[in-house]
Short mmCIF file of C-alpha atoms and ligand atoms in Angstrom, two decimals:
data_model
loop_
_atom_site.label_atom_id
_atom_site.label_comp_id
_atom_site.label_asym_id
_atom_site.label_seq_id
_atom_site.Cartn_x
_atom_site.Cartn_y
_atom_site.Cartn_z
CA MET A 1 104.00 109.70 83.41
CA ASP A 2 104.87 112.52 81.75
CA LEU A 3 103.44 115.59 83.84
CA ILE A 4 102.77 118.11 80.51
CA HIS A 5 101.30 120.75 82.56
CA VAL A 6 104.23 121.35 85.26
CA ASN A 7 106.40 124.22 83.99
CA THR A 8 108.41 124.52 87.28
CA VAL A 9 109.87 122.81 89.63
CA VAL A 10 111.69 124.03 92.62
CA ARG A 11 113.58 121.45 94.88
CA PRO A 12 115.99 123.44 97.49
CA ARG A 13 118.16 122.07 100.20
CA ASP A 14 117.00 124.43 102.75
CA GLU A 15 113.29 124.31 103.88
CA ALA A 16 113.55 128.04 104.26
CA ALA A 17 113.96 128.27 100.87
CA LEU A 18 110.64 126.94 99.82
CA PRO A 19 108.16 129.24 98.50
CA GLY A 20 104.56 130.59 99.55
CA TRP A 21 102.03 128.71 98.12
CA ALA A 22 100.66 129.18 94.77
CA GLU A 23 97.70 127.47 92.98
CA GLY A 24 98.84 125.00 90.95
CA ASP A 25 101.64 123.59 93.41
CA ALA A 26 102.38 120.48 94.65
CA PHE A 27 104.44 118.95 97.11
CA VAL A 28 106.98 116.01 95.73
CA GLY A 29 107.75 113.52 98.71
CA GLY A 30 109.42 110.60 96.34
CA GLY A 31 106.92 111.15 93.49
CA THR A 32 105.86 107.34 93.50
CA TRP A 33 101.96 108.08 93.38
CA LEU A 34 102.61 111.50 92.48
CA PHE A 35 104.41 110.63 89.17
CA SER A 36 101.93 107.53 88.33
CA ASP A 37 98.89 109.62 87.79
CA PRO A 38 97.72 112.01 85.32
CA GLN A 39 97.69 115.59 87.76
CA PRO A 40 96.25 118.09 85.50
CA GLN A 41 95.55 120.96 87.92
CA VAL A 42 99.76 121.16 88.63
CA ARG A 43 102.09 123.50 87.55
CA ARG A 44 104.66 123.41 89.86
CA LEU A 45 106.14 120.72 92.12
CA VAL A 46 107.86 122.10 95.54
CA ASP A 47 110.31 118.89 95.47
CA LEU A 48 110.79 118.16 99.70
CA SER A 49 112.84 114.99 99.22
CA ALA A 50 116.53 117.46 98.74
CA VAL A 51 115.35 118.96 101.82
CA SER A 52 118.72 117.95 104.01
CA TRP A 53 116.29 116.58 108.00
CA THR A 54 118.31 114.05 109.19
CA PRO A 55 115.47 110.97 108.59
CA ILE A 56 115.57 109.99 111.84
CA VAL A 57 116.59 111.40 115.41
CA GLU A 58 116.38 110.29 118.92
CA THR A 59 116.11 112.36 122.09
CA ALA A 60 115.20 111.20 125.55
CA SER A 61 111.95 111.67 125.39
CA GLU A 62 111.32 111.10 121.45
CA VAL A 63 111.84 109.70 118.05
CA VAL A 64 111.48 112.60 115.37
CA ILE A 65 111.00 110.79 111.72
CA ALA A 66 111.32 113.46 108.72
CA ALA A 67 108.76 113.78 106.06
CA ASN A 68 111.09 113.45 103.34
CA CYS A 69 112.74 109.84 105.21
CA THR A 70 112.16 107.12 102.65
CA TYR A 71 110.39 103.30 103.47
CA ARG A 72 114.11 102.32 103.31
CA GLN A 73 115.95 104.52 105.28
CA LEU A 74 113.15 103.90 108.21
CA GLU A 75 113.01 100.01 107.98
CA ALA A 76 117.05 100.44 107.86
CA HIS A 77 117.34 101.84 111.24
CA ASN A 78 118.53 99.97 114.30
CA TRP A 79 115.56 100.22 116.55
CA SER A 80 116.66 97.32 118.36
CA SER A 81 116.48 99.59 121.54
CA LEU A 82 112.73 100.20 120.44
CA PRO A 83 111.50 97.17 119.78
CA ALA A 84 107.83 98.39 118.80
CA GLY A 85 109.91 100.10 115.45
CA ARG A 86 109.92 96.86 114.05
CA ILE A 87 106.41 97.16 113.00
CA PHE A 88 107.49 99.92 110.18
CA ALA A 89 109.04 96.86 108.66
CA THR A 90 105.95 94.90 109.10
CA ALA A 91 104.01 98.00 107.46
CA ILE A 92 106.23 98.62 104.87
CA ARG A 93 106.34 95.02 103.40
CA SER A 94 102.47 95.37 103.65
CA LEU A 95 102.22 97.77 101.02
CA SER A 96 101.17 96.68 97.56
CA SER A 97 104.29 98.85 96.35
CA SER A 98 107.10 97.87 98.23
CA PHE A 99 109.65 96.79 95.97
CA LYS A 100 108.85 99.15 93.28
CA THR A 101 108.83 102.18 95.81
CA TYR A 102 110.94 100.99 98.75
CA GLY A 103 114.09 103.66 97.65
CA LEU A 104 112.67 106.42 97.35
CA ALA A 105 108.44 106.58 98.28
CA THR A 106 108.26 108.42 101.45
CA VAL A 107 106.76 108.61 104.82
CA GLY A 108 105.30 112.20 104.66
CA GLY A 109 103.75 110.82 101.04
CA ASN A 110 102.56 107.87 102.15
CA ILE A 111 100.45 110.15 105.55
CA GLY A 112 99.54 112.92 103.01
CA LEU A 113 97.66 110.83 100.06
CA ALA A 114 95.92 109.54 102.70
CA PHE A 115 94.52 106.36 101.02
CA ALA A 116 92.38 104.08 102.96
CA LYS A 117 95.22 101.85 102.34
CA GLY A 118 98.18 103.84 103.81
CA MET A 119 100.09 101.95 106.24
CA MET A 120 101.93 104.57 107.79
CA THR A 121 99.02 106.55 109.08
CA PRO A 122 97.99 103.53 111.47
CA VAL A 123 100.78 102.91 112.67
CA PHE A 124 101.44 106.41 113.49
CA ILE A 125 97.62 106.72 115.06
CA THR A 126 98.93 103.52 117.00
CA LEU A 127 101.53 104.63 118.81
CA ASP A 128 100.46 108.11 119.64
CA ALA A 129 102.77 110.22 117.28
CA THR A 130 102.01 113.84 116.98
CA TYR A 131 102.38 115.41 113.37
CA GLU A 132 104.65 118.54 113.45
CA LEU A 133 102.84 120.69 109.76
CA ALA A 134 104.80 123.47 108.62
CA THR A 135 103.68 126.16 106.04
CA ALA A 136 105.67 127.20 103.39
CA GLY A 137 107.05 130.87 102.52
CA THR A 138 105.52 131.58 105.95
CA GLY A 139 107.99 129.75 108.75
CA ASN A 140 104.29 129.11 110.59
CA THR A 141 104.05 125.46 112.32
CA ARG A 142 101.67 123.80 113.96
CA LEU A 143 100.86 120.23 115.81
CA VAL A 144 98.09 118.08 115.20
CA SER A 145 97.51 114.58 116.63
CA ALA A 146 97.85 111.48 113.62
CA ALA A 147 94.96 110.94 114.78
CA ALA A 148 93.06 113.74 113.99
CA PHE A 149 95.20 114.24 110.73
CA GLN A 150 93.24 112.43 107.90
CA THR A 151 89.84 113.03 107.48
CA GLY A 152 88.56 110.61 104.46
CA VAL A 153 90.04 109.05 101.65
CA CYS A 154 92.31 111.25 100.26
CA LYS A 155 91.40 114.01 102.57
CA THR A 156 93.63 115.76 105.59
CA ILE A 157 93.43 118.25 107.69
CA LEU A 158 96.21 120.13 105.39
CA ARG A 159 95.47 123.89 104.42
CA PRO A 160 96.89 125.43 101.66
CA GLY A 161 100.70 125.45 101.08
CA GLU A 162 100.49 123.28 104.46
CA TYR A 163 103.43 120.12 104.28
CA VAL A 164 104.21 117.66 106.63
CA ARG A 165 107.26 118.23 108.00
CA SER A 166 108.53 115.45 111.34
CA ILE A 167 106.38 112.70 112.80
CA ARG A 168 106.86 113.14 116.73
CA VAL A 169 106.71 108.78 118.37
CA PRO A 170 106.57 109.23 122.47
CA ARG A 171 109.78 106.61 123.20
CA ALA A 172 107.39 105.66 126.00
CA ALA A 173 105.34 104.23 122.84
CA PHE A 174 107.81 102.19 121.21
CA THR A 175 108.02 99.65 124.85
CA ARG A 176 104.46 98.10 123.82
CA ARG A 177 103.96 94.90 122.48
CA LEU A 178 102.10 95.31 118.71
CA VAL A 179 100.74 93.00 116.16
CA LEU A 180 99.67 93.64 112.37
CA ARG A 181 96.95 91.41 111.27
CA ARG A 182 95.98 91.86 107.87
CA ALA A 183 93.88 91.21 104.67
CA ALA A 184 94.56 91.68 101.01
CA HIS A 185 93.43 89.65 97.57
CA SER A 186 97.12 88.71 97.32
CA ALA A 187 101.02 88.79 98.47
CA THR A 188 101.07 91.97 96.26
CA SER A 189 97.81 93.11 96.37
CA HIS A 190 97.00 96.32 99.19
CA VAL A 191 95.01 96.12 102.52
CA THR A 192 91.26 94.84 102.48
CA ALA A 193 91.58 95.61 105.76
CA MET A 194 94.04 95.80 109.03
CA VAL A 195 93.97 95.33 112.48
CA ILE A 196 97.02 96.83 114.65
CA GLY A 197 96.82 95.40 117.87
CA ALA A 198 98.88 97.76 121.11
CA THR A 199 99.66 96.56 124.89
CA ASP A 200 100.77 98.85 127.14
CA PRO A 201 103.14 96.73 129.74
CA GLY A 202 102.58 100.01 132.14
CA THR A 203 98.72 100.28 132.09
CA GLY A 204 97.73 96.55 130.78
CA ALA A 205 95.78 98.68 128.19
CA THR A 206 95.01 96.73 124.96
CA THR A 207 94.18 99.01 122.06
CA LEU A 208 93.00 98.35 118.32
CA THR A 209 93.11 100.38 115.45
CA LEU A 210 91.21 99.63 112.55
CA SER A 211 92.26 100.83 109.24
CA GLY A 212 92.09 99.78 105.17
CA ALA A 213 88.45 99.27 105.53
CA LEU A 214 87.68 102.85 106.62
CA ALA A 215 87.89 105.90 105.22
CA TYR A 216 90.30 106.87 108.16
CA PRO A 217 92.50 105.22 110.24
CA VAL A 218 90.01 104.63 114.13
CA ARG A 219 91.71 103.34 117.05
CA PHE A 220 89.67 102.33 120.26
CA THR A 221 90.79 100.79 123.67
CA VAL A 222 89.39 97.41 123.98
CA ASN A 223 87.18 96.64 126.49
CA ALA A 224 87.91 93.09 128.20
CA SER A 225 84.89 92.63 129.28
CA ALA A 226 82.79 92.83 126.03
CA SER A 227 82.91 90.61 122.69
CA PRO A 228 85.16 92.15 120.72
CA SER A 229 83.29 91.20 117.45
CA ALA A 230 80.70 93.36 118.73
CA GLN A 231 82.96 96.25 119.66
CA VAL A 232 84.56 96.24 116.24
CA ASP A 233 80.29 96.21 114.75
CA THR A 234 80.57 99.19 116.90
CA ILE A 235 83.05 101.59 115.73
CA CYS A 236 82.11 100.33 111.98
CA ALA A 237 78.91 102.14 112.86
CA ALA A 238 80.04 105.64 113.57
CA HIS A 239 82.82 105.55 111.12
CA PRO A 240 82.42 105.63 107.06
CA LEU A 241 83.25 102.03 105.29
CA ILE A 242 84.70 101.82 102.04
CA ALA A 243 83.52 99.56 98.69
CA ASP A 244 85.80 99.22 95.92
CA SER A 245 86.41 96.20 93.73
CA HIS A 246 88.19 94.62 96.23
CA GLY A 247 85.38 94.10 98.25
CA SER A 248 82.13 95.58 99.97
CA ALA A 249 81.86 97.89 103.21
CA SER A 250 79.94 94.24 104.77
CA TYR A 251 82.74 92.13 103.84
CA ARG A 252 85.44 94.22 105.08
CA GLN A 253 83.83 94.83 108.49
CA LEU A 254 83.74 90.92 108.67
CA LEU A 255 87.36 90.73 107.66
CA LEU A 256 88.26 94.18 110.75
CA ARG A 257 85.91 91.49 112.84
CA GLU A 258 88.42 88.56 111.90
CA LEU A 259 91.85 90.19 111.79
CA ALA A 260 90.77 92.12 115.67
CA ALA A 261 90.02 88.45 116.80
CA GLU A 262 93.37 87.09 115.58
CA ALA A 263 95.09 90.13 116.67
CA LEU A 264 93.97 89.96 120.49
CA ALA A 265 95.19 85.96 120.77
CA ALA A 266 98.40 86.88 119.31
CA LEU A 267 98.67 89.91 122.04
CA ALA A 268 97.25 87.48 124.37
CA THR A 269 100.43 84.83 123.16
CA PRO A 270 104.08 85.47 125.08
CA ASP A 271 106.63 86.48 122.60
CA HIS A 272 104.48 86.70 119.65
CA ALA A 273 106.46 88.58 116.53
CA ALA A 274 105.10 92.27 115.42
C1 FAD B 1 102.33 100.66 91.95
C2 FAD B 1 101.44 101.08 92.94
C3 FAD B 1 100.68 100.27 94.32
C4 FAD B 1 100.90 101.54 95.81
N1 FAD B 1 100.58 101.21 96.31
C5 FAD B 1 100.10 101.40 97.59
C6 FAD B 1 99.47 100.37 99.18
O1 FAD B 1 99.51 99.58 98.92
N2 FAD B 1 99.59 101.55 100.01
C7 FAD B 1 99.13 103.03 99.88
O2 FAD B 1 99.28 103.54 100.93
N3 FAD B 1 100.25 103.39 99.00
C8 FAD B 1 99.98 102.71 97.59
N4 FAD B 1 101.11 103.15 96.40
C9 FAD B 1 101.39 105.01 96.56
C10 FAD B 1 102.25 105.26 97.00
O3 FAD B 1 103.06 104.98 96.34
C11 FAD B 1 102.75 105.39 98.22
O4 FAD B 1 101.88 105.87 99.01
C12 FAD B 1 103.82 106.54 99.27
O5 FAD B 1 104.18 106.25 100.09
C13 FAD B 1 103.63 107.97 98.69
O6 FAD B 1 104.92 108.41 99.32
P1 FAD B 1 105.53 109.33 97.94
O7 FAD B 1 107.01 109.77 99.12
O8 FAD B 1 106.07 108.64 96.71
O9 FAD B 1 104.62 110.31 98.09
P2 FAD B 1 104.50 111.62 96.28
O10 FAD B 1 104.01 110.53 95.00
O11 FAD B 1 105.49 112.41 96.36
O12 FAD B 1 103.21 112.10 97.29
C14 FAD B 1 102.20 111.61 97.12
C15 FAD B 1 100.92 112.80 98.21
O13 FAD B 1 100.94 113.12 98.70
C16 FAD B 1 101.93 114.47 98.78
N5 FAD B 1 102.20 114.97 99.58
C17 FAD B 1 104.21 114.61 99.89
N6 FAD B 1 104.69 114.83 101.01
C18 FAD B 1 104.37 115.33 101.38
C19 FAD B 1 104.12 116.30 102.32
N7 FAD B 1 105.54 116.39 103.88
N8 FAD B 1 103.17 116.84 103.18
C20 FAD B 1 102.54 117.15 102.82
N9 FAD B 1 102.11 116.05 101.62
C21 FAD B 1 102.99 115.43 100.96
C22 FAD B 1 102.35 115.25 97.77
O14 FAD B 1 101.65 116.11 97.23
C23 FAD B 1 100.94 114.01 96.66
O15 FAD B 1 99.55 114.27 97.01
C24 FAD B 1 101.50 102.57 95.43
C25 FAD B 1 101.67 103.67 94.20
C26 FAD B 1 102.50 102.85 93.36
C27 FAD B 1 102.85 103.83 92.19
#
């Protein structure tokens, strides 16, 4: 796609050199979506892909993933001491564009796009992640929970000039047992509905994160004495379901119920794989 209205491209290695926000600016991660669609409103590209953040840093308390970490880098990280990290490979392989965009697409781009079919935000909500947001040209930063970030299809709480700098996941969350169940029209279609189940080994609590079918992912703690389908229905009544050529709202709700049941059954089975 030729972006014929763009007249400036800024591609700093140093984050401090990012320019202050101006009307017509767009941040670039890997460009896999940005360069695939007309962008008549964009005049300047502010490319984050060359900023010299370390893709993944492990500390004693958390794992910090830079926004410009690519799918390839995320999957290649050694997750052996953090078993739930295997979920990233499963999520990446569930993207319809995976094989075409794998080496370029970034975690921050997927989050920033905020598609209902996005794979990263439901994973990060399940892992209790926090996003560090920064405003270009000001040095201002703030932390928000992954659960509060996406407010609709392609809608987020990002303010003008604000970008995702990093994703912070508490180390303890990687001890959870996770399962991802998805429904799609074909192996290369994007998800129509998706459920991530998680059981915490400390508390024994199980959560389900519903996505793909809703305008934004929603997580809830499962009440073991109530019907899972009824709990899914309650969430669907409280949050907007989407409908498009991949499925009506009621079809998607049905898929969520089925996937929730599958996820709970898998979590109840020892040694299941994510
Ligand atoms: C054929 C095809 C299939 C696709 N299938 C899927 C799919 O199944 N699911 C899905 O979710 N997406 C899909 N996509 C869209 C896209 O490729 C992915 O979402 C990808 O992860 C976007 O990452 P990127 O780094 O390339 O983002 P870019 O294209 O660079 O940017 C995407 C958006 O995010 C913004 N952005 C980039 N970085 C940041 C940041 N750090 N902070 C805030 N905003 C930022 C940009 O301004 C832009 O609005 C598909 C794309 C194609 C071309």
